[in-house]
mmCIF file of C-alpha atoms and ligand atoms in Angstrom:
data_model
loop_
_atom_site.group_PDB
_atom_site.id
_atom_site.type_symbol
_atom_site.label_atom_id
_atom_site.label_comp_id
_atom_site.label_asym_id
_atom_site.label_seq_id
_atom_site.Cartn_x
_atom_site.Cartn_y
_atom_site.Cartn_z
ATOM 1 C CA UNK A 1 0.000 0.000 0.000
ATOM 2 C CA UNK A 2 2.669 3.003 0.999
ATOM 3 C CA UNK A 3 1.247 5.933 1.949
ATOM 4 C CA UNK A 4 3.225 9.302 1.720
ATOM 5 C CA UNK A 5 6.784 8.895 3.357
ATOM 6 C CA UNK A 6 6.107 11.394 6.211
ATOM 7 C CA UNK A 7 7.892 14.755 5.630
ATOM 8 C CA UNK A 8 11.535 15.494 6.585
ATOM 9 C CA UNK A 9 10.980 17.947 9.265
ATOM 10 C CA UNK A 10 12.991 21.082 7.870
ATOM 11 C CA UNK A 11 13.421 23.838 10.749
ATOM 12 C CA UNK A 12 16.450 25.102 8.619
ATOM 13 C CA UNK A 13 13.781 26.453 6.170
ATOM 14 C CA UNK A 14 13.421 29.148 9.196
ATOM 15 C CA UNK A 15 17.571 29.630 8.905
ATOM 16 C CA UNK A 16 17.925 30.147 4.881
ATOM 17 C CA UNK A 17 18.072 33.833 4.663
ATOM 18 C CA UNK A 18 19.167 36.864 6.926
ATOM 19 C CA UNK A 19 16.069 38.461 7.077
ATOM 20 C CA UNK A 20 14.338 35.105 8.323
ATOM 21 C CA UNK A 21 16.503 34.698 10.906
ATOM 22 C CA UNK A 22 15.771 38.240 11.836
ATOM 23 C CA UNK A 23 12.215 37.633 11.893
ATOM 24 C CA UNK A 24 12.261 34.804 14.226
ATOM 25 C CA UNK A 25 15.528 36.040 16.137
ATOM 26 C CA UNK A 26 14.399 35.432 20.251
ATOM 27 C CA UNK A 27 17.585 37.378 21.842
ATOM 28 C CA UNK A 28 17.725 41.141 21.403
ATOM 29 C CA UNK A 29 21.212 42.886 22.296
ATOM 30 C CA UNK A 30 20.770 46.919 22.180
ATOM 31 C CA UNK A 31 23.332 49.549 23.705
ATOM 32 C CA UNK A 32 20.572 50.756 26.557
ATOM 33 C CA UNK A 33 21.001 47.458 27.996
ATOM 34 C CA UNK A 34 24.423 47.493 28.486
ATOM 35 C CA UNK A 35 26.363 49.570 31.450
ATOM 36 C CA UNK A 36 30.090 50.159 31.502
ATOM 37 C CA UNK A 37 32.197 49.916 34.664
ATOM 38 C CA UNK A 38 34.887 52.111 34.589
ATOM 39 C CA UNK A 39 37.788 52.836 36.704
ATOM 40 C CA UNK A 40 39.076 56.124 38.449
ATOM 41 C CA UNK A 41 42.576 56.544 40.005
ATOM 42 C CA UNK A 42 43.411 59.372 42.369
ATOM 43 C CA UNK A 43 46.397 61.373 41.385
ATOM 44 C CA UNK A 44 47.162 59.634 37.707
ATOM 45 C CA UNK A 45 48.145 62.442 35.226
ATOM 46 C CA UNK A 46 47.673 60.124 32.288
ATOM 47 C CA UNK A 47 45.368 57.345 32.025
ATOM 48 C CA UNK A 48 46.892 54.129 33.180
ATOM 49 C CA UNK A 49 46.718 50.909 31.225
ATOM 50 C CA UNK A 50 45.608 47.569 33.388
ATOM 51 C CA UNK A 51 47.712 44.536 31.695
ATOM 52 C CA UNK A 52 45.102 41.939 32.748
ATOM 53 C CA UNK A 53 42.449 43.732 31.502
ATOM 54 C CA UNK A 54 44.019 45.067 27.620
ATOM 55 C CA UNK A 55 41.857 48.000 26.643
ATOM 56 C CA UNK A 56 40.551 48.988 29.793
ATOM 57 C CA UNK A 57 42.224 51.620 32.280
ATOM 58 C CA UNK A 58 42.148 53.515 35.014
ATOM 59 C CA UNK A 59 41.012 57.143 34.396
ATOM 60 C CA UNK A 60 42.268 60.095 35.530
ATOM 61 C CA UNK A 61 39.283 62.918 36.328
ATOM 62 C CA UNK A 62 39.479 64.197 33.122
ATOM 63 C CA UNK A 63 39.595 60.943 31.206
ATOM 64 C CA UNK A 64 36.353 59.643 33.273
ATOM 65 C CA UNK A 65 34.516 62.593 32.279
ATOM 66 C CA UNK A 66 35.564 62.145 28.296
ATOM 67 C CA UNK A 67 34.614 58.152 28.930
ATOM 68 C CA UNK A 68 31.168 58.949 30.089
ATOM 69 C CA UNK A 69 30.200 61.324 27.885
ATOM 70 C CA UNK A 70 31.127 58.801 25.308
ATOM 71 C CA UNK A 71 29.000 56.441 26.874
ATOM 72 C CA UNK A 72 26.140 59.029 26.802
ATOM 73 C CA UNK A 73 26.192 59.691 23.347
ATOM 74 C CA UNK A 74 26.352 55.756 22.102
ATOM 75 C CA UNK A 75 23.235 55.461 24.379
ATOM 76 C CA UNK A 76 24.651 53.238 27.142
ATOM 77 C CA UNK A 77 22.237 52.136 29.785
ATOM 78 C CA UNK A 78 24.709 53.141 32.726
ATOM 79 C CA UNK A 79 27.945 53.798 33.917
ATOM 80 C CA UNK A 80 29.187 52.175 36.716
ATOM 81 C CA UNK A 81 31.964 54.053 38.983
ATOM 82 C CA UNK A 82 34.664 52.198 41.101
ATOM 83 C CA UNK A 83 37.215 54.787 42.723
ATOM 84 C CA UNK A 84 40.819 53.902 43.358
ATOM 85 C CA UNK A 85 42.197 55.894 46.099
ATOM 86 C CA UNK A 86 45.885 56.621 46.904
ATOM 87 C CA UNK A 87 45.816 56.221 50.957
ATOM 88 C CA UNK A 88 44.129 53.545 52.363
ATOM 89 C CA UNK A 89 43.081 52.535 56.111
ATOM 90 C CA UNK A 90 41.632 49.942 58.465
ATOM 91 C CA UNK A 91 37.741 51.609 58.345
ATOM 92 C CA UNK A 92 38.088 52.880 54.483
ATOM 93 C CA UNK A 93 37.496 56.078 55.394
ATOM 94 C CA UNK A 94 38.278 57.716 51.514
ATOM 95 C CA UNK A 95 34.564 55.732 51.070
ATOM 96 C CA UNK A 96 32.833 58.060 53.080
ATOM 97 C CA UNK A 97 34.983 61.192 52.337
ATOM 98 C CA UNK A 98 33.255 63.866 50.084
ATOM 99 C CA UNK A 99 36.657 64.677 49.121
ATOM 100 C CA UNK A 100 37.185 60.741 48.117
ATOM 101 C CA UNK A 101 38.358 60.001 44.702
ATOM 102 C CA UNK A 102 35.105 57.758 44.416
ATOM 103 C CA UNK A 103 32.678 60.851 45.642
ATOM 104 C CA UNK A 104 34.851 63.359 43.573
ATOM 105 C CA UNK A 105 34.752 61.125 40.680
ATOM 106 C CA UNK A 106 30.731 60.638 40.546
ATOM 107 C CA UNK A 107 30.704 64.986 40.854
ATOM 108 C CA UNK A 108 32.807 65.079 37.557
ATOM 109 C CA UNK A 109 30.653 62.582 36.039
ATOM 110 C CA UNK A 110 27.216 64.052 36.849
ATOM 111 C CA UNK A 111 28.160 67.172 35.506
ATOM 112 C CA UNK A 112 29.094 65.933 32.592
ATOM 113 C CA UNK A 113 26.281 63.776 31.464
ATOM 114 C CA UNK A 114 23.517 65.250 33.948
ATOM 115 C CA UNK A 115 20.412 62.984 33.630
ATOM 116 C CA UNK A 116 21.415 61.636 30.282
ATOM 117 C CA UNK A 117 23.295 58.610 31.145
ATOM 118 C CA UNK A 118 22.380 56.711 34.623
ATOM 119 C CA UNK A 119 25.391 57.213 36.776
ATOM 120 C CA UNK A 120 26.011 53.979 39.241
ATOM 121 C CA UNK A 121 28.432 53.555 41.732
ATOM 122 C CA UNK A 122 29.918 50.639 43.660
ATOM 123 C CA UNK A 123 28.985 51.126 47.363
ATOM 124 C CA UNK A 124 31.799 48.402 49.114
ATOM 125 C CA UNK A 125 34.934 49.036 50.923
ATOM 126 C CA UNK A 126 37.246 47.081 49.654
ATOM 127 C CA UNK A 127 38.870 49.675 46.980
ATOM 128 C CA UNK A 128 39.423 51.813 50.935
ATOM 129 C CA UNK A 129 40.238 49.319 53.370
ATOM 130 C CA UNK A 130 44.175 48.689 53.894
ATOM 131 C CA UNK A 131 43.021 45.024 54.118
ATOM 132 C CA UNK A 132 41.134 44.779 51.234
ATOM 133 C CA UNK A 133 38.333 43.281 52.817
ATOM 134 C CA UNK A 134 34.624 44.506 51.806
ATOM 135 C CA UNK A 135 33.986 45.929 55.564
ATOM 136 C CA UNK A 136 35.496 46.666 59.235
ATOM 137 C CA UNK A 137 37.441 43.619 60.381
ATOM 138 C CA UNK A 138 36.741 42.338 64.047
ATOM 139 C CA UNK A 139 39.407 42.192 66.783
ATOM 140 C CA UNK A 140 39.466 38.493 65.521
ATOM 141 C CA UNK A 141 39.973 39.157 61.689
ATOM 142 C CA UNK A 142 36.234 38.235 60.574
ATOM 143 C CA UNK A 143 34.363 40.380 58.828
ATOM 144 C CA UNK A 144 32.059 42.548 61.096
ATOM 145 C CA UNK A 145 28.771 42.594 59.584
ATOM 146 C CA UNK A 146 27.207 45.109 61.714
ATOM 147 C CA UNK A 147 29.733 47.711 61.965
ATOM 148 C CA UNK A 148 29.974 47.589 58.352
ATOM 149 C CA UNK A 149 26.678 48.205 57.537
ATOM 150 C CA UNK A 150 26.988 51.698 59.163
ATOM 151 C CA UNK A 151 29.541 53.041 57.267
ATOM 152 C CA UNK A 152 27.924 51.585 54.262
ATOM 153 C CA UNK A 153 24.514 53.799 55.241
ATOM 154 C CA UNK A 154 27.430 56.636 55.849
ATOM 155 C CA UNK A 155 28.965 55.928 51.983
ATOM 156 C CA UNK A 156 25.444 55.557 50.305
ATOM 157 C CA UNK A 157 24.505 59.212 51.499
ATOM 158 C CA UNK A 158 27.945 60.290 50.288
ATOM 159 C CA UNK A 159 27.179 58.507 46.916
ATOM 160 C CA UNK A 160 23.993 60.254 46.471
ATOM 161 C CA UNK A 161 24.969 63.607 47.769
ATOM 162 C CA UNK A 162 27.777 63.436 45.281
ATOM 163 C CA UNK A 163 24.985 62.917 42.478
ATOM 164 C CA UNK A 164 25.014 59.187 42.033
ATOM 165 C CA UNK A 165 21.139 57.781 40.283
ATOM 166 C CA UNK A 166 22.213 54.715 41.522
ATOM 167 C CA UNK A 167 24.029 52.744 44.365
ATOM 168 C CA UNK A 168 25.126 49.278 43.705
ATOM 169 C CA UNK A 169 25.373 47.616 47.269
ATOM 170 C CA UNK A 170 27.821 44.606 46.415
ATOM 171 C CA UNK A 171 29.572 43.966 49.680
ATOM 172 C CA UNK A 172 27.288 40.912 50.665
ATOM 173 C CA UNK A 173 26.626 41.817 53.878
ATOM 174 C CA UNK A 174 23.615 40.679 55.757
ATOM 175 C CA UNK A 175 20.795 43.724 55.672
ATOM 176 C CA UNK A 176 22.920 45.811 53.303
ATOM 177 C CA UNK A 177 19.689 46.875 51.053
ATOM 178 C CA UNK A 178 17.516 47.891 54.385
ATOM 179 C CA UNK A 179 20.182 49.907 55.544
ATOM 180 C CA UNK A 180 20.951 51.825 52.677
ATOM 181 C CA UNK A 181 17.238 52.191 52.087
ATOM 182 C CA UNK A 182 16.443 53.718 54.877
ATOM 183 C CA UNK A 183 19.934 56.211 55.271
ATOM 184 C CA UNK A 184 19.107 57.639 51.843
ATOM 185 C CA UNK A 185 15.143 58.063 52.553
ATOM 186 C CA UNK A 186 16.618 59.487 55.861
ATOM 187 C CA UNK A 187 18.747 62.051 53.948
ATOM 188 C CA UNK A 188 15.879 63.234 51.571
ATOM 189 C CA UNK A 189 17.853 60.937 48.668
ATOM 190 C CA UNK A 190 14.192 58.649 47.872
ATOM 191 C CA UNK A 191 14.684 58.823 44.130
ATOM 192 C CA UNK A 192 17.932 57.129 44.467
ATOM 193 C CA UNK A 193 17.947 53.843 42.744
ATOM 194 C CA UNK A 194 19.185 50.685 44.446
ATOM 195 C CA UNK A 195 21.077 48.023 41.956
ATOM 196 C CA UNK A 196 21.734 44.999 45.054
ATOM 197 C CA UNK A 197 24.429 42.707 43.859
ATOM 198 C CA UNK A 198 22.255 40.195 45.294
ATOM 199 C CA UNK A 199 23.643 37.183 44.353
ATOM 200 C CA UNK A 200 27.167 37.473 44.032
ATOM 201 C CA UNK A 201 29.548 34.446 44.258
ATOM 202 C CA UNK A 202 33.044 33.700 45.347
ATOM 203 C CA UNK A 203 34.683 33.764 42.089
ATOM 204 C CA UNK A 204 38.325 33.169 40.771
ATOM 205 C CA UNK A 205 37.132 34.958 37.884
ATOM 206 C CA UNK A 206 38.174 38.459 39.444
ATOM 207 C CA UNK A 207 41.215 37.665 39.156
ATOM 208 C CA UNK A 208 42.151 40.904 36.780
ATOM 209 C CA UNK A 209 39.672 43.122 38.943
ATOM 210 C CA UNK A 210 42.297 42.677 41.841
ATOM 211 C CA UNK A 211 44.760 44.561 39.652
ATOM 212 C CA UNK A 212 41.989 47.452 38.709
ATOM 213 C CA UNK A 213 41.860 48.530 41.607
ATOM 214 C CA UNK A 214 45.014 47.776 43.249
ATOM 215 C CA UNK A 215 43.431 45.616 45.797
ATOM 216 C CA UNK A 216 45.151 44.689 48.819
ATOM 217 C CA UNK A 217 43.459 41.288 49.736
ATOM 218 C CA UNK A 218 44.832 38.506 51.288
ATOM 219 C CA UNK A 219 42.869 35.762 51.682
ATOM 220 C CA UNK A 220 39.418 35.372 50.013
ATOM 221 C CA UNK A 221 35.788 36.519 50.544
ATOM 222 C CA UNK A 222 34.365 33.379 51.182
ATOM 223 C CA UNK A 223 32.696 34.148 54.755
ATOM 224 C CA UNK A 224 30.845 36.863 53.011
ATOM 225 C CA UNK A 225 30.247 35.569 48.791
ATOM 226 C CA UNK A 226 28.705 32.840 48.115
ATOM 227 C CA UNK A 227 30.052 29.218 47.475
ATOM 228 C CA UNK A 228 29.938 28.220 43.868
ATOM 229 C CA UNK A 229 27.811 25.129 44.003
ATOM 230 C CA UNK A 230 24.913 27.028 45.207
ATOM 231 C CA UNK A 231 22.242 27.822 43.302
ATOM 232 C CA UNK A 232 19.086 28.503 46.248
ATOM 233 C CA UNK A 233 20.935 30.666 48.246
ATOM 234 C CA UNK A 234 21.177 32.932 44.821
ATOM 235 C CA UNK A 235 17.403 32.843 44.332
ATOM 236 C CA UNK A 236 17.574 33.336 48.234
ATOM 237 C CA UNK A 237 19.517 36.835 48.801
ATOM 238 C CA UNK A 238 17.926 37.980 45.668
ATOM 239 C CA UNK A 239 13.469 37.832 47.338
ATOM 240 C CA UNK A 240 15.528 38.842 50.405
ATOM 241 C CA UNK A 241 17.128 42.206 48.664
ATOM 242 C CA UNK A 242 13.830 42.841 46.949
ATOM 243 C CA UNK A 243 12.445 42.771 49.865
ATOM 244 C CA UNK A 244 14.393 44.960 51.900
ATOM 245 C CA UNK A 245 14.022 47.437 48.749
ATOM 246 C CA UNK A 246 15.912 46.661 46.100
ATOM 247 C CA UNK A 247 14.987 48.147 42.856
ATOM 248 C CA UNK A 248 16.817 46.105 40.604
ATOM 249 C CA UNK A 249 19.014 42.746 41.299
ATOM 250 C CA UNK A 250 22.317 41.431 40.207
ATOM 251 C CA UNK A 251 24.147 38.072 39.541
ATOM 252 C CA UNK A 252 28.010 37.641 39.638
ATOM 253 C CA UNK A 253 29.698 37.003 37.623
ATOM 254 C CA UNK A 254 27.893 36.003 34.633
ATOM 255 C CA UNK A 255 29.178 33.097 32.613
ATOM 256 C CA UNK A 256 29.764 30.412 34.891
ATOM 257 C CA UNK A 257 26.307 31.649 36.731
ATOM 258 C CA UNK A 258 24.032 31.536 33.576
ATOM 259 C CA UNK A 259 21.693 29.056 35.383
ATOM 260 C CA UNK A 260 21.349 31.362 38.489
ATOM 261 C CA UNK A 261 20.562 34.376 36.130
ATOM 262 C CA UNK A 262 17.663 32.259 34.543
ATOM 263 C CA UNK A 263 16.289 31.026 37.897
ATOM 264 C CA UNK A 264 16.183 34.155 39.346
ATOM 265 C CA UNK A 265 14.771 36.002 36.203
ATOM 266 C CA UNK A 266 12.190 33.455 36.290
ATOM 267 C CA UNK A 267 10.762 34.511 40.112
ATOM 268 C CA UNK A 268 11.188 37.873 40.623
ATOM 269 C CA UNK A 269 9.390 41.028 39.210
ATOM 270 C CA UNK A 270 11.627 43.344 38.657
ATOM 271 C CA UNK A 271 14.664 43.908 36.513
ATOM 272 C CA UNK A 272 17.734 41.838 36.624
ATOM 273 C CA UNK A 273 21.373 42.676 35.993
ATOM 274 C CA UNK A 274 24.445 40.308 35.265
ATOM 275 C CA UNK A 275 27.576 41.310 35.667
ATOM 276 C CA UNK A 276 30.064 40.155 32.819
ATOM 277 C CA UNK A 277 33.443 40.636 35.128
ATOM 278 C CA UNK A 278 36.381 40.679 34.549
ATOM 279 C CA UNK A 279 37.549 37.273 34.466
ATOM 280 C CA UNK A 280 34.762 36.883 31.684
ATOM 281 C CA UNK A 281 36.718 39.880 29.897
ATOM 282 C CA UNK A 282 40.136 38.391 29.909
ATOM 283 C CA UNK A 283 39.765 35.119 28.582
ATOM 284 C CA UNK A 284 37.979 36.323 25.527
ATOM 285 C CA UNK A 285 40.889 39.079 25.380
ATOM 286 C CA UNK A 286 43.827 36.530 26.208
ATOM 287 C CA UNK A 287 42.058 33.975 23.141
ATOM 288 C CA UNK A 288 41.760 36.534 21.035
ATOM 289 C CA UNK A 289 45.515 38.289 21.117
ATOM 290 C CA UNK A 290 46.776 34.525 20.707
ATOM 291 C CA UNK A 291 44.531 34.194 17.265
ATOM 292 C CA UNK A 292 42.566 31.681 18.920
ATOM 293 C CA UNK A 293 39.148 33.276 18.807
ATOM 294 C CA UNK A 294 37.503 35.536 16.571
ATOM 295 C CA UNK A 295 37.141 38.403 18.790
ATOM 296 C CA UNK A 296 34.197 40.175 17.440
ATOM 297 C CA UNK A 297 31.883 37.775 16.831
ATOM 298 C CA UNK A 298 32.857 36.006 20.565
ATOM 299 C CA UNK A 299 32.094 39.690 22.345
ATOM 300 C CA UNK A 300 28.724 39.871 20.811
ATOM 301 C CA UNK A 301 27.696 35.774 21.306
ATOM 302 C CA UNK A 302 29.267 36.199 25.157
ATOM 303 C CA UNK A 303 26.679 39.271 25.581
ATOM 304 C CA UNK A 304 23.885 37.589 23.701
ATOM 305 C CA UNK A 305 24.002 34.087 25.958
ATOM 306 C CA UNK A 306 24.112 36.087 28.962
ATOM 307 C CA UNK A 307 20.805 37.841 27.768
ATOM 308 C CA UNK A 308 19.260 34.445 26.590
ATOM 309 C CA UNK A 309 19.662 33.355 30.250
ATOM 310 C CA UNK A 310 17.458 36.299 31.527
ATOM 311 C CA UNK A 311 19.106 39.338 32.513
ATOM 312 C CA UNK A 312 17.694 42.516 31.129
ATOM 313 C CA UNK A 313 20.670 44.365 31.771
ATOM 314 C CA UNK A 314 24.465 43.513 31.143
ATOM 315 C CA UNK A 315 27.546 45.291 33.134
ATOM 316 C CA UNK A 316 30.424 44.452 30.688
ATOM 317 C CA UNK A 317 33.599 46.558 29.981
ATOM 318 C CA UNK A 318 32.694 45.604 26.123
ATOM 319 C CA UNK A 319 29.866 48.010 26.588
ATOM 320 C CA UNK A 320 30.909 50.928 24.476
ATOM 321 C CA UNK A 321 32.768 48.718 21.579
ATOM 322 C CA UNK A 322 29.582 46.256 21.462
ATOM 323 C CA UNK A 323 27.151 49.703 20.582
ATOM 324 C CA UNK A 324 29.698 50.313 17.963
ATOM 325 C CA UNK A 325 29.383 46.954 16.341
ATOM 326 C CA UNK A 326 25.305 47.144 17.066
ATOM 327 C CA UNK A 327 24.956 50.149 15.240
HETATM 328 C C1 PBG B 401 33.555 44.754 45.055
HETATM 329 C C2 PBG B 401 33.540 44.357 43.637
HETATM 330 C C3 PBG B 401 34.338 43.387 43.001
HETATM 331 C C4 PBG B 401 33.971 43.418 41.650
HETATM 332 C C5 PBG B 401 32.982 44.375 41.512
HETATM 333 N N1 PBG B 401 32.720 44.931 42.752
HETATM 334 C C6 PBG B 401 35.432 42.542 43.533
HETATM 335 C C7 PBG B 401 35.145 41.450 44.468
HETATM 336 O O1 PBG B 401 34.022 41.308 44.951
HETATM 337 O O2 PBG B 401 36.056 40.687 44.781
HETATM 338 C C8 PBG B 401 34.541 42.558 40.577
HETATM 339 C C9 PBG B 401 34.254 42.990 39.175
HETATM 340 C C10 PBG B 401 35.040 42.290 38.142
HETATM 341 O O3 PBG B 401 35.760 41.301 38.403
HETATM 342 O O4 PBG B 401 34.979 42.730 36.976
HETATM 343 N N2 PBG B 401 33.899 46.119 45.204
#
């Protein structure tokens, strides 16, 4: 008898031409989701080259304020400020310092670009303790949670009398988003954003971030980040950020925590960020110098997966070339 051989199943047919694939493309990748961290050194004359990190630097004043006005006019999403200062002590006291490079840095910045471009700013010690540690140490070395979170309410006022849209939390203490909450509705600062880096995991990935920002550290952060294998306690300090009044929630880093990204995306109601460090940065860089990747196309399919897992926004010191090659 025979009836009709059933029908190769062809979903290529939906692959044969560009603008096919553009009609059914799932994944969109566009400049306002994209912030760029960038780096500012106290006392550099010239902008200083990092050698883990080839093509990024840190910025004298002047050079921040050229970078983020750059970063305004390709339509960036955000800018994300981490300050480098030249003296550092036991209580990071350049954090809370108007005068701080950090505080002076987000000034320059927010006179530059105004309301145009989202101005962010990491809100952690460990760029101002002497010990590198992301808060006040205890007479016994351990991280003091409590004390910390007071001169974190103490830097997030700083931050927003400086002119900062957003605070970005991303010392992992317990309580961190409550606190600064309430010391910037204390100071009159409600329209202040809060970005939690909510879950944000002991990585060897930040490797090159160590040299960014001349970090200090011995030892690791593993009392206060989370452990790699864990995937609840991500979902965990994310509903516990939101509610303590986080506005929007991180992951971190990105790559190896594409499955956390997706779980969280997938239970919370409002906007998630990833944070593409700088780890994530170097390989690609590293590959690429050797001839062993095509750089390009591996920038664009890095930001792209990280995107497919869920986050609406992307930190990612590719942020400026990547609107370039979106244009
Ligand atoms: C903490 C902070 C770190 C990074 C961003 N904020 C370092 C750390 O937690 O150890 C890392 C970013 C990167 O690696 O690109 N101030």
């Amino acid at each position: 008898m025979g009836g009709m051989d059933k029908p190769v199943i062809r979903p290529r047919r939906l692959r044969r031409t560009p603008a096919l694939r553009r009609l059914v493309n799932e994944t969109t990748l566009r400049p306002s989701q994209l912030v760029l961290p960038v780096f500012v050194r106290e006392g550099l004359t010239e902008p200083r080259p990092i050698s883990s990190m080839p093509g990024v630097v840190q910025h004298t004043r002047e050079s921040l304020k050229r970078s983020a006005a750059e970063a305004a006019e390709l339509g960036l999403g955000g800018i994300m400020l981490f300050g480098v200062p030249e003296v550092r002590d036991e209580r990071g006291s350049g954090a809370v310092d108007p005068e701080g490079i950090l505080n002076v840095g987000i000034a320059d910045v927010v006179a530059e670009v105004g309301d145009a471009l989202p101005v962010m700013t990491d809100l952690c010690l460990d760029e101002f303790t002497s010990h590198g540690h992301c808060g006040l140490l205890a007479a016994d070395g351990s991280v003091d949670n409590d004390a910390t979170l007071e001169v974190y309410a103490d830097m997030a006022v700083a931050q927003a009398a400086a002119g900062a849209a957003v605070v970005g939390p991303s010392g992992m203490m317990d309580g961190q988003v409550a606190v600064v909450r309430e010391a910037l509705d204390r100071a009159g600062h409600h329209d202040v954003v809060i970005l939690a880096y909510s879950a944000k995991y002991a990585s060897a990935f930040y490797g090159p971030f160590r040299e960014a920002v001349d970090s200090a550290l011995l030892g690791d952060r593993r009392t206060y980040q989370q452990d790699p294998g864990n995937a609840l306690v991500g979902v965990r300090e994310v509903l516990l950020d939101i509610e303590e009044g986080a506005d929007l929630v991180m992951v971190k880093p990105a790559l190896a925590y594409l499955d956390v990204i997706r779980r969280v995306r997938d239970v919370v109601d409002v906007p998630v960020a990833a944070y593409n460090i700088s780890g994530e940065y170097a390989m690609v860089e590293a590959a690429a110098a050797n001839g062993w990747l095509d750089r390009e196309p591996a920038i664009l399919e890095t930001l792209t997966s990280i995107r497919r897992a869920g986050a609406d926004v992307i930190l990612t010191y590719w942020a400026a070339e990547a609107a370039h090659l979106l244009d």
